[in-house]
Short mmCIF file of C-alpha atoms in Angstrom, two decimals:
data_model
loop_
_atom_site.label_atom_id
_atom_site.label_comp_id
_atom_site.label_asym_id
_atom_site.label_seq_id
_atom_site.Cartn_x
_atom_site.Cartn_y
_atom_site.Cartn_z
CA MET A 48 126.40 -21.25 22.14
CA ASN A 49 126.37 -20.33 18.45
CA LYS A 50 129.71 -20.91 16.66
CA TYR A 51 130.65 -19.09 13.47
CA LEU A 52 133.65 -17.90 11.47
CA PHE A 53 134.43 -14.26 10.67
CA THR A 54 137.25 -13.01 8.42
CA SER A 55 139.01 -9.65 8.02
CA GLU A 56 141.95 -8.56 5.88
CA SER A 57 144.67 -5.94 6.05
CA VAL A 58 147.43 -4.75 3.72
CA THR A 59 150.97 -3.43 4.10
CA GLU A 60 152.08 0.13 3.36
CA GLY A 61 153.45 -1.05 0.01
CA HIS A 62 150.13 -2.37 -1.27
CA PRO A 63 149.26 -0.29 -4.38
CA ASP A 64 146.11 1.18 -2.80
CA LYS A 65 147.91 2.05 0.44
CA LEU A 66 150.78 3.56 -1.53
CA CYS A 67 148.22 5.89 -3.13
CA ASP A 68 146.65 6.68 0.24
CA LEU A 69 150.04 7.61 1.65
CA ILE A 70 150.96 9.87 -1.27
CA SER A 71 147.63 11.71 -0.90
CA ASP A 72 148.07 12.01 2.88
CA THR A 73 151.67 13.20 2.62
CA ILE A 74 150.60 15.99 0.26
CA LEU A 75 147.92 16.94 2.81
CA ASP A 76 150.48 16.93 5.63
CA LYS A 77 152.85 19.22 3.75
CA CYS A 78 150.02 21.65 3.05
CA LEU A 79 148.91 21.70 6.69
CA GLU A 80 152.47 22.23 7.92
CA GLN A 81 152.55 25.55 6.08
CA ASP A 82 148.88 26.54 6.08
CA THR A 83 146.51 25.12 8.69
CA ASN A 84 143.52 26.39 6.70
CA SER A 85 144.39 24.31 3.64
CA ARG A 86 141.47 22.73 1.81
CA VAL A 87 142.68 19.45 0.37
CA ALA A 88 140.96 16.67 -1.54
CA VAL A 89 143.68 14.74 -3.39
CA GLU A 90 143.39 11.39 -5.17
CA THR A 91 146.29 9.26 -6.41
CA PHE A 92 146.22 6.54 -9.06
CA ALA A 93 149.14 4.18 -9.66
CA SER A 94 149.57 1.77 -12.56
CA ASN A 95 152.64 0.16 -14.04
CA ASP A 96 155.41 2.80 -13.84
CA LYS A 97 153.13 5.85 -13.67
CA ILE A 98 151.57 7.87 -10.84
CA THR A 99 148.64 10.21 -11.50
CA ILE A 100 147.71 12.77 -8.82
CA ALA A 101 144.50 14.77 -9.18
CA GLY A 102 142.02 16.69 -7.05
CA GLN A 103 141.28 20.04 -5.49
CA LEU A 104 143.76 22.08 -3.49
CA THR A 105 143.21 25.55 -2.01
CA THR A 106 146.20 26.57 0.10
CA ASN A 107 148.95 29.11 0.60
CA ALA A 108 151.44 26.27 1.02
CA LYS A 109 154.14 25.66 -1.56
CA VAL A 110 154.39 21.93 -2.12
CA ASN A 111 156.31 20.13 -4.84
CA ILE A 112 153.80 17.38 -5.52
CA GLU A 113 155.98 15.35 -7.86
CA GLU A 114 158.90 15.40 -5.44
CA THR A 115 156.58 14.41 -2.59
CA ALA A 116 155.32 11.36 -4.49
CA ARG A 117 158.87 10.22 -5.21
CA GLU A 118 159.81 10.63 -1.54
CA VAL A 119 156.90 8.40 -0.52
CA LEU A 120 157.80 5.73 -3.07
CA LYS A 121 161.42 5.72 -1.87
CA GLY A 122 160.42 5.65 1.81
CA ILE A 123 158.19 2.63 1.31
CA GLY A 124 160.97 0.80 -0.47
CA TYR A 125 160.06 0.93 -4.15
CA LYS A 126 163.54 1.33 -5.60
CA GLY A 127 163.15 0.15 -9.17
CA LYS A 128 164.31 -3.46 -9.20
CA GLY A 129 162.37 -4.18 -12.38
CA ILE A 130 159.70 -6.01 -10.41
CA ASP A 131 157.80 -2.98 -9.11
CA ILE A 132 157.68 0.80 -9.60
CA ASP A 133 160.88 2.86 -10.02
CA TYR A 134 160.72 5.86 -7.69
CA GLU A 135 163.44 7.76 -9.56
CA ASN A 136 162.27 7.35 -13.15
CA CYS A 137 158.54 6.61 -13.03
CA GLU A 138 156.24 9.05 -14.80
CA ILE A 139 154.25 11.38 -12.53
CA ASP A 140 151.27 13.33 -13.88
CA VAL A 141 149.74 16.11 -11.73
CA ASN A 142 146.26 17.52 -12.38
CA ILE A 143 145.25 19.78 -9.47
CA THR A 144 142.57 22.47 -9.41
CA LYS A 145 141.12 24.68 -6.63
CA GLN A 146 138.16 23.81 -4.43
CA SER A 147 134.83 24.80 -5.93
CA ALA A 148 133.71 28.25 -4.75
CA ASP A 149 130.19 26.83 -4.37
CA ILE A 150 131.46 24.34 -1.77
CA ALA A 151 133.85 26.82 -0.14
CA GLN A 152 131.12 29.29 0.76
CA GLY A 153 129.60 26.69 3.11
CA VAL A 154 132.86 25.25 4.41
CA ASP A 155 134.48 28.62 5.19
CA ILE A 156 131.79 29.38 7.79
CA GLY A 157 132.34 26.05 9.55
CA GLY A 158 129.95 23.81 7.67
CA ALA A 159 130.59 20.22 6.58
CA GLY A 160 132.43 19.81 3.28
CA ASP A 161 129.92 17.29 1.98
CA GLN A 162 126.72 15.49 2.78
CA GLY A 163 126.83 11.85 3.87
CA ILE A 164 126.71 9.27 6.62
CA MET A 165 129.58 8.10 8.83
CA PHE A 166 129.94 5.29 11.35
CA GLY A 167 132.10 4.71 14.41
CA PHE A 168 132.48 1.42 16.28
CA ALA A 169 134.21 -0.03 19.33
CA SER A 170 134.22 -3.42 21.03
CA ASP A 171 135.77 -4.84 24.18
CA GLU A 172 137.16 -7.83 22.23
CA THR A 173 140.68 -6.33 22.29
CA GLU A 174 142.72 -3.78 24.23
CA ASP A 175 142.49 -1.53 21.16
CA TYR A 176 138.69 -1.69 21.29
CA MET A 177 138.78 -3.13 17.79
CA PRO A 178 137.20 -6.35 16.48
CA PHE A 179 139.62 -9.24 16.95
CA ALA A 180 140.08 -10.27 13.30
CA ILE A 181 140.98 -6.85 11.88
CA ASP A 182 143.11 -6.02 14.93
CA LEU A 183 145.24 -9.10 14.35
CA ALA A 184 145.34 -8.68 10.58
CA HIS A 185 146.72 -5.15 11.07
CA LYS A 186 149.37 -6.38 13.49
CA LEU A 187 150.49 -9.04 11.03
CA SER A 188 150.72 -6.42 8.26
CA LYS A 189 152.74 -4.15 10.52
CA ARG A 190 155.08 -7.01 11.38
CA LEU A 191 155.61 -7.77 7.68
CA THR A 192 156.82 -4.21 7.20
CA THR A 193 159.03 -4.41 10.30
CA VAL A 194 160.83 -7.62 9.28
CA ARG A 195 161.40 -6.19 5.79
CA LYS A 196 162.72 -2.79 6.82
CA GLU A 197 164.81 -4.11 9.71
CA LYS A 198 166.25 -6.72 7.31
CA ILE A 199 165.13 -9.67 9.42
CA LEU A 200 163.66 -10.97 6.16
CA PRO A 201 165.47 -8.70 3.68
CA TYR A 202 164.17 -10.52 0.61
CA LEU A 203 160.58 -9.42 1.20
CA GLY A 204 159.13 -6.69 -1.00
CA PRO A 205 156.86 -3.80 0.01
CA ASP A 206 153.60 -5.26 -1.32
CA GLY A 207 151.70 -7.56 1.03
CA LYS A 208 148.31 -8.62 2.38
CA THR A 209 147.11 -10.50 5.45
CA GLN A 210 143.83 -12.22 6.26
CA VAL A 211 142.61 -13.73 9.51
CA THR A 212 139.61 -16.01 10.05
CA VAL A 213 138.40 -16.21 13.65
CA GLU A 214 136.06 -18.77 15.21
CA TYR A 215 133.56 -17.17 17.58
CA GLU A 216 131.32 -18.62 20.24
CA GLY A 217 128.56 -16.08 20.60
CA ASP A 218 130.37 -12.73 20.78
CA THR A 219 133.66 -14.17 22.02
CA PRO A 220 136.65 -15.03 19.78
CA LYS A 221 137.84 -18.50 20.77
CA ARG A 222 140.43 -19.58 18.22
CA ILE A 223 141.95 -18.77 14.84
CA GLU A 224 140.76 -20.94 12.00
CA THR A 225 143.00 -19.58 9.22
CA ILE A 226 145.85 -17.14 8.67
CA LEU A 227 146.59 -16.14 5.07
CA ILE A 228 149.61 -14.01 4.16
CA SER A 229 150.78 -12.99 0.70
CA ASN A 230 153.95 -10.92 0.41
CA GLN A 231 156.17 -9.88 -2.46
CA HIS A 232 159.64 -11.48 -2.45
CA ASP A 233 162.89 -11.65 -4.41
CA ALA A 234 162.87 -14.04 -7.34
CA ASN A 235 165.70 -16.22 -6.00
CA VAL A 236 163.90 -17.18 -2.77
CA SER A 237 161.86 -20.40 -2.71
CA LEU A 238 158.25 -20.63 -1.59
CA GLU A 239 159.32 -23.08 1.12
CA GLN A 240 161.74 -20.52 2.55
CA VAL A 241 159.18 -17.71 2.42
CA LYS A 242 156.55 -19.84 4.13
CA LYS A 243 158.91 -21.06 6.86
CA ASP A 244 160.24 -17.57 7.60
CA ILE A 245 156.85 -15.85 7.65
CA ILE A 246 155.40 -18.45 10.01
CA GLU A 247 158.37 -18.14 12.36
CA GLU A 248 159.14 -14.40 12.16
CA VAL A 249 155.72 -12.92 11.49
CA ILE A 250 152.93 -15.21 12.68
CA LYS A 251 154.55 -16.70 15.77
CA LYS A 252 156.02 -13.33 16.79
CA THR A 253 152.60 -11.65 16.52
CA VAL A 254 149.81 -14.08 17.39
CA ASP A 255 149.09 -15.26 20.94
CA SER A 256 149.58 -19.03 20.83
CA LYS A 257 146.42 -19.62 22.88
CA TYR A 258 144.40 -18.88 19.74
CA LEU A 259 146.34 -21.39 17.63
CA ASP A 260 145.80 -25.15 17.62
CA GLU A 261 146.45 -28.23 15.50
CA ASN A 262 143.53 -27.34 13.24
CA THR A 263 144.65 -23.77 12.46
CA LYS A 264 145.46 -23.46 8.76
CA TYR A 265 148.32 -21.38 7.37
CA TYR A 266 148.49 -20.17 3.77
CA VAL A 267 151.55 -18.25 2.60
CA ASN A 268 151.71 -17.00 -0.99
CA PRO A 269 149.16 -19.60 -2.11
CA THR A 270 149.70 -18.91 -5.84
CA GLY A 271 153.25 -20.19 -5.34
CA ARG A 272 155.07 -17.01 -6.41
CA PHE A 273 154.79 -13.25 -5.70
CA VAL A 274 157.75 -11.48 -7.32
CA ILE A 275 156.06 -8.77 -9.39
CA GLY A 276 154.34 -6.36 -7.02
CA GLY A 277 153.20 -2.83 -6.38
CA PRO A 278 151.61 -0.88 -9.23
CA LEU A 279 153.46 -3.07 -11.74
CA GLY A 280 151.41 -6.05 -10.54
CA ASP A 281 148.11 -4.31 -9.78
CA THR A 282 146.72 -0.81 -10.01
CA GLY A 283 146.38 1.33 -6.90
CA LEU A 284 143.85 4.02 -6.04
CA THR A 285 143.30 6.34 -3.08
CA GLY A 286 140.38 5.29 -0.91
CA ARG A 287 139.93 1.75 -2.18
CA LYS A 288 140.72 0.12 1.17
CA ILE A 289 137.98 1.71 3.28
CA ILE A 290 137.07 -1.55 5.02
CA VAL A 291 140.71 -2.23 5.86
CA ASP A 292 140.89 1.35 7.17
CA THR A 293 138.01 0.76 9.58
CA TYR A 294 136.65 -2.48 11.05
CA GLY A 295 137.37 -5.22 8.55
CA GLY A 296 133.70 -5.59 7.67
CA TYR A 297 132.66 -6.19 11.29
CA ALA A 298 130.79 -2.87 11.50
CA ARG A 299 129.03 -0.74 8.92
CA HIS A 300 130.71 1.90 6.78
CA GLY A 301 129.24 5.08 5.31
CA GLY A 302 131.17 4.66 2.05
CA GLY A 303 133.45 7.71 2.21
CA ALA A 304 137.22 7.30 2.06
CA PHE A 305 139.68 9.06 4.37
CA SER A 306 143.02 9.75 2.73
CA GLY A 307 143.98 13.07 1.16
CA LYS A 308 141.16 14.95 2.88
CA ASP A 309 141.38 17.81 5.36
CA SER A 310 139.13 17.92 8.44
CA SER A 311 136.31 19.79 6.73
CA LYS A 312 135.66 16.55 4.87
CA VAL A 313 133.49 14.80 7.43
CA ASP A 314 133.93 11.47 5.64
CA ARG A 315 137.21 11.37 7.50
CA SER A 316 136.99 13.63 10.53
CA ALA A 317 133.51 12.55 11.66
CA ALA A 318 134.44 8.87 11.30
CA TYR A 319 137.45 9.53 13.55
CA MET A 320 135.28 11.32 16.09
CA LEU A 321 132.65 8.58 16.12
CA ARG A 322 135.35 5.97 16.67
CA HIS A 323 136.66 8.11 19.56
CA ILE A 324 133.17 8.39 21.07
CA ALA A 325 132.38 4.69 20.65
CA LYS A 326 135.63 3.84 22.47
CA ASN A 327 134.56 6.12 25.30
CA VAL A 328 131.17 4.42 25.52
CA VAL A 329 132.78 0.97 25.82
CA ALA A 330 135.68 2.03 28.05
CA ASN A 331 133.25 3.63 30.51
CA GLY A 332 131.24 0.43 30.77
CA TYR A 333 128.08 1.69 29.09
CA ALA A 334 128.22 -1.19 26.55
CA LYS A 335 130.40 -4.10 25.45
CA LYS A 336 130.19 -2.92 21.86
CA CYS A 337 128.81 0.23 20.32
CA GLU A 338 128.13 1.48 16.82
CA ILE A 339 127.26 5.12 16.15
CA GLN A 340 125.92 6.63 12.93
CA ILE A 341 125.88 10.32 12.14
CA ALA A 342 124.60 12.25 9.11
CA TYR A 343 125.67 15.65 7.73
CA GLY A 344 124.45 18.10 5.13
CA ILE A 345 126.94 20.06 3.02
CA GLY A 346 127.56 23.52 4.46
CA ILE A 347 125.75 22.63 7.72
CA ALA A 348 127.94 22.50 10.83
CA LYS A 349 125.86 20.31 13.15
CA PRO A 350 124.77 16.75 12.35
CA ILE A 351 121.33 16.08 10.95
CA SER A 352 120.92 12.83 12.90
CA ILE A 353 122.66 10.58 15.46
CA TYR A 354 121.96 6.87 15.91
CA VAL A 355 123.35 4.51 18.58
CA ASN A 356 123.27 0.70 18.54
CA THR A 357 124.79 -1.37 21.35
CA PHE A 358 123.51 -4.74 20.10
CA GLY A 359 121.82 -5.51 23.39
CA THR A 360 125.02 -5.09 25.44
CA SER A 361 124.37 -1.72 27.08
CA THR A 362 124.08 -1.10 30.83
CA ILE A 363 121.97 2.03 30.27
CA SER A 364 119.47 2.79 27.52
CA GLU A 365 120.69 3.72 24.05
CA GLN A 366 118.66 6.93 24.35
CA GLU A 367 120.69 7.86 27.43
CA ILE A 368 123.92 7.15 25.56
CA LYS A 369 122.75 9.34 22.69
CA GLU A 370 121.95 12.16 25.10
CA LYS A 371 125.38 11.85 26.74
CA ILE A 372 127.01 12.09 23.31
CA GLU A 373 125.02 15.19 22.40
CA ASN A 374 125.80 16.84 25.75
CA LYS A 375 129.48 15.89 25.95
CA PHE A 376 130.84 16.21 22.40
CA ASP A 377 131.00 19.07 19.94
CA LEU A 378 130.13 17.37 16.65
CA THR A 379 131.19 20.13 14.25
CA PRO A 380 134.04 19.99 11.70
CA ASP A 381 135.83 22.94 13.34
CA ARG A 382 136.04 20.96 16.58
CA TYR A 383 137.28 17.83 14.80
CA ASN A 384 140.15 19.88 13.40
CA LYS A 385 141.35 20.62 16.95
CA VAL A 386 140.65 17.22 18.53
CA PHE A 387 142.56 15.17 15.97
CA GLY A 388 145.43 17.53 15.28
CA PHE A 389 144.77 18.22 11.61
CA GLU A 390 145.84 21.78 12.35
CA LYS A 391 149.24 20.46 13.50
CA ALA A 392 149.68 18.18 10.48
CA ASN A 393 150.10 15.17 12.76
CA ILE A 394 147.07 13.08 11.93
CA CYS A 395 148.21 11.87 8.53
CA LYS A 396 151.77 11.08 9.53
CA ASN A 397 150.47 8.83 12.27
CA TYR A 398 147.62 7.53 10.15
CA LYS A 399 149.11 5.60 7.26
CA LEU A 400 147.39 2.24 7.62
CA TRP A 401 146.43 1.92 11.26
CA ALA A 402 144.17 4.95 11.74
CA PHE A 403 141.86 3.37 14.27
CA TRP A 404 144.31 1.85 16.73
#
């Protein structure tokens, strides 16, 4: 059987790009809490000790955007140690306008907020119906945040990344070839201590030992030092981790980002729905893995096209699966709003990094 290696990465909530995603999503949440009809498309940029927030916002909600950004920075753990961003004193620039009336006239009657293509995917490789490598990379990132915030490893900083390389035989993950973790840390902690602690408290507490063997490689902070982090070490931008947000490169992506967008933006809501549908296809035994593509036109409520690919694993024809999807699911933005709770302002609070679990 064919053997090959496949790699996916994830990041922690303190990674500069994820920080920006969370600021944009928190602004969206606060708008939806007060006005469920809010139209939000907010982008955040972070560099050095400055946050820039821009985009389009049409809402009756009253949201203090600067205060919201500082709350997010503080909640993540950026508390101005001189090695990352200072949540109290950093500069915050806000440049918000209203949604274009040309776009609104199509969206207000239930049409999609943009044209584009979206993908959804599911696989029976894991209980989460996610590909194995990205599923594990996410869990390692989540554990990094847990050990930091619960002070199991109190010297860790908010900024971190994980990467997992899996050896497959055919379509089955057999073992882990490599685990790579980079995480910000206090200056007075040695690389040897960081490596030892992360292997013991993060990797061994997260990874099933049956996938590890004497040939599995571990890399922890391979540059030797990771003290300067967050936007002080690297710029951050909303929507720059779209592969992390979905399937770790295992399935295709339409190119549209998720964060800071209300449900009329089908880049986000349709991708969520297609993930939901693909999980249903696999969970009901129609296929071992399933990828669905959908296309929308701006201002048009129903999709222009639907495509299903089960990679030769289906128990019924792909045409039958497509027909079941069309008959079972309402594929309009108004329906997405109700299914995923955008109208209750829950989706973004639960989203953060692990949207597709």
